[in-house]
XYZ file of C-alpha atoms in Angstrom:
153
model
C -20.459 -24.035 -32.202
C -20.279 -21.048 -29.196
C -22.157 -17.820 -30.535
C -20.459 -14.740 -29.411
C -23.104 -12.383 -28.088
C -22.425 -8.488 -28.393
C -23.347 -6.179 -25.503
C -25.715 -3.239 -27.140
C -25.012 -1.136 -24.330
C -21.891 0.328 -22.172
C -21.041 -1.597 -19.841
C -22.394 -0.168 -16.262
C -22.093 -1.761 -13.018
C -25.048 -3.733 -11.643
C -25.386 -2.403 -7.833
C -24.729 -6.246 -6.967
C -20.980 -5.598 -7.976
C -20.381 -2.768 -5.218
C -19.526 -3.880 -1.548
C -22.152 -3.157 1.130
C -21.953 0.693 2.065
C -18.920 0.476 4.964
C -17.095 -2.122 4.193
C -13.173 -2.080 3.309
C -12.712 -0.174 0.206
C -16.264 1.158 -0.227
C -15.238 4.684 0.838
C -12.975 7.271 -0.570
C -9.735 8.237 1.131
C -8.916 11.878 1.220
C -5.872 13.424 3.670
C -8.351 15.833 4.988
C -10.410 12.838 6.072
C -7.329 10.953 7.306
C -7.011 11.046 11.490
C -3.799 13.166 12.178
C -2.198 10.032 13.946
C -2.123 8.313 10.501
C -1.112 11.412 7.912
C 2.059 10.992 6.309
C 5.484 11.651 7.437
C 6.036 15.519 7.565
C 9.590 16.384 6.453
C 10.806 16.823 9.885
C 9.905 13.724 11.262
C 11.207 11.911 7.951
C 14.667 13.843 9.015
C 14.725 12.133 12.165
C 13.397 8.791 10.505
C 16.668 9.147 8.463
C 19.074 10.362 10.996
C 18.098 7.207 13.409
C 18.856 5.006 10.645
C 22.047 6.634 9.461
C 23.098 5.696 13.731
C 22.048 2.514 13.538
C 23.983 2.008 10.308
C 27.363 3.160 11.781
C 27.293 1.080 14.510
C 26.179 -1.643 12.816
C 29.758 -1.192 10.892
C 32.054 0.270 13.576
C 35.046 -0.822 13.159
C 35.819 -3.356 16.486
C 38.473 -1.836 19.007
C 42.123 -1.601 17.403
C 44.400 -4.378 18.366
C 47.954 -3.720 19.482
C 50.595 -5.742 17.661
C 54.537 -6.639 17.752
C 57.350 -8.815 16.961
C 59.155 -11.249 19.642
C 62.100 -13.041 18.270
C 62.881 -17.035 19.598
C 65.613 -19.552 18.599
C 64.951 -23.226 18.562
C 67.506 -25.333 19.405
C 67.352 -29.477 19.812
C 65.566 -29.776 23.201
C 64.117 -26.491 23.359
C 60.211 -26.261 23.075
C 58.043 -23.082 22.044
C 55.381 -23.478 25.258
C 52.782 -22.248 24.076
C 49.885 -23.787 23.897
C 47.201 -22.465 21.047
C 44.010 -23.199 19.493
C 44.499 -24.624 15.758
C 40.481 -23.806 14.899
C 41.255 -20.158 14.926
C 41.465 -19.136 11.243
C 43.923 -16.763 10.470
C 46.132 -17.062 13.523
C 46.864 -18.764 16.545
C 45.149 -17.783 19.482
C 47.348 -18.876 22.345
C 45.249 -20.419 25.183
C 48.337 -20.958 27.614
C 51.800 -19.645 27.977
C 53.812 -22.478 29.727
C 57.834 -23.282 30.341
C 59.862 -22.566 26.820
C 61.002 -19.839 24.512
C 57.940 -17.816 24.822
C 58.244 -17.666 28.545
C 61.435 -16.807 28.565
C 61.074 -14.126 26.034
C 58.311 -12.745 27.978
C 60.894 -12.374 31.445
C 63.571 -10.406 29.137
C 60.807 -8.383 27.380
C 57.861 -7.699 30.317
C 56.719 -4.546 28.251
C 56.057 -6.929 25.140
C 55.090 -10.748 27.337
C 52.647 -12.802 25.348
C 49.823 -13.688 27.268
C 46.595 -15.715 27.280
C 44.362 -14.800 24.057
C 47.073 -13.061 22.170
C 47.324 -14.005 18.416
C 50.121 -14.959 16.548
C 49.553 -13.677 13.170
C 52.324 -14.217 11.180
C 55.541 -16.354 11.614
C 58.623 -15.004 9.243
C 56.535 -12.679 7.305
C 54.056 -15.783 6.453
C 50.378 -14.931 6.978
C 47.803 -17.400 6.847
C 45.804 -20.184 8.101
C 46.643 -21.303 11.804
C 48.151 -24.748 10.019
C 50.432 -22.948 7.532
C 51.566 -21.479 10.563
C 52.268 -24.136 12.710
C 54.392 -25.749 9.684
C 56.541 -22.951 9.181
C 57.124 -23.402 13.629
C 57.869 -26.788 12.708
C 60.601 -25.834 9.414
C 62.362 -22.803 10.854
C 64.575 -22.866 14.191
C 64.815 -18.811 14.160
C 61.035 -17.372 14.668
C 59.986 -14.279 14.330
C 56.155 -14.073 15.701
C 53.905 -10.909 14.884
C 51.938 -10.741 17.900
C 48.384 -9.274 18.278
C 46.715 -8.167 21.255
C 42.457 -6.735 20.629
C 42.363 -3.846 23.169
């Protein structure tokens, strides 16, 4: 059976429990001790602490250049072939990667003000928006195509 024992006395430190006189934590800290390189932040400079970050926030969320976009109109018929050639790993559009002989083509010599070119998007085919494979199956349904075309400035 332990014995408890009862201290008689207060406890006070024994002078073996203090670290050696200047060693890490064996001197007080007071800000008039404190070199002026390491005093805190004055309000000023905690301002311009804030102002720097508020700039790095809003370009860290600007809003990427604004993208042009518009509607081209081509009719398939039996023989007749699209030409364009796009990129099906895209996500939410097409991103053409050449514009060769068909519709397209020939849409862009009638309409040279609105030509689809390399690295334009098609975003939407008849109104439907979506994945670049629901959009090639509405190409492949519909003979009459209405493209929404996007252009990033």
């Amino acid at each position: 059976k332990l014995k408890q024992r009862r201290c008689r006395r207060p406890f006070a430190p024994r002078a073996t429990d203090f670290s050696p006189k200047g060693t890490m934590g064996n001197k007080c800290c007071a800000a008039e001790e404190v070199p002026s390189a390491q005093k805190d932040i004055t309000e000023a400079s905690a301002t311009r602490v804030m102002q720097q970050e508020e700039v790095q926030l809003k370009s860290a969320t600007e809003v990427p250049p604004k993208s042009k976009e518009w509607k081209i109109m081509v009719e398939k018929t039996a023989n007749s072939r699209l030409g364009i050639d796009v990129d099906l790993s895209s996500g939410p559009f097409l991103l053409i990667d050449a514009v060769g002989n068909g519709l397209v083509q020939d849409w862009n010599k009638a309409n040279p003000d609105k030509a689809v070119r390399k690295d334009d998007r098609v975003v939407a085919i008849n109104g439907v928006r979506g994945e670049a494979m629901e959009l090639i199956e509405v190409c492949k349904k519909e003979s009459k195509l209405e493209m929404t075309i996007e252009r990033v400035a």
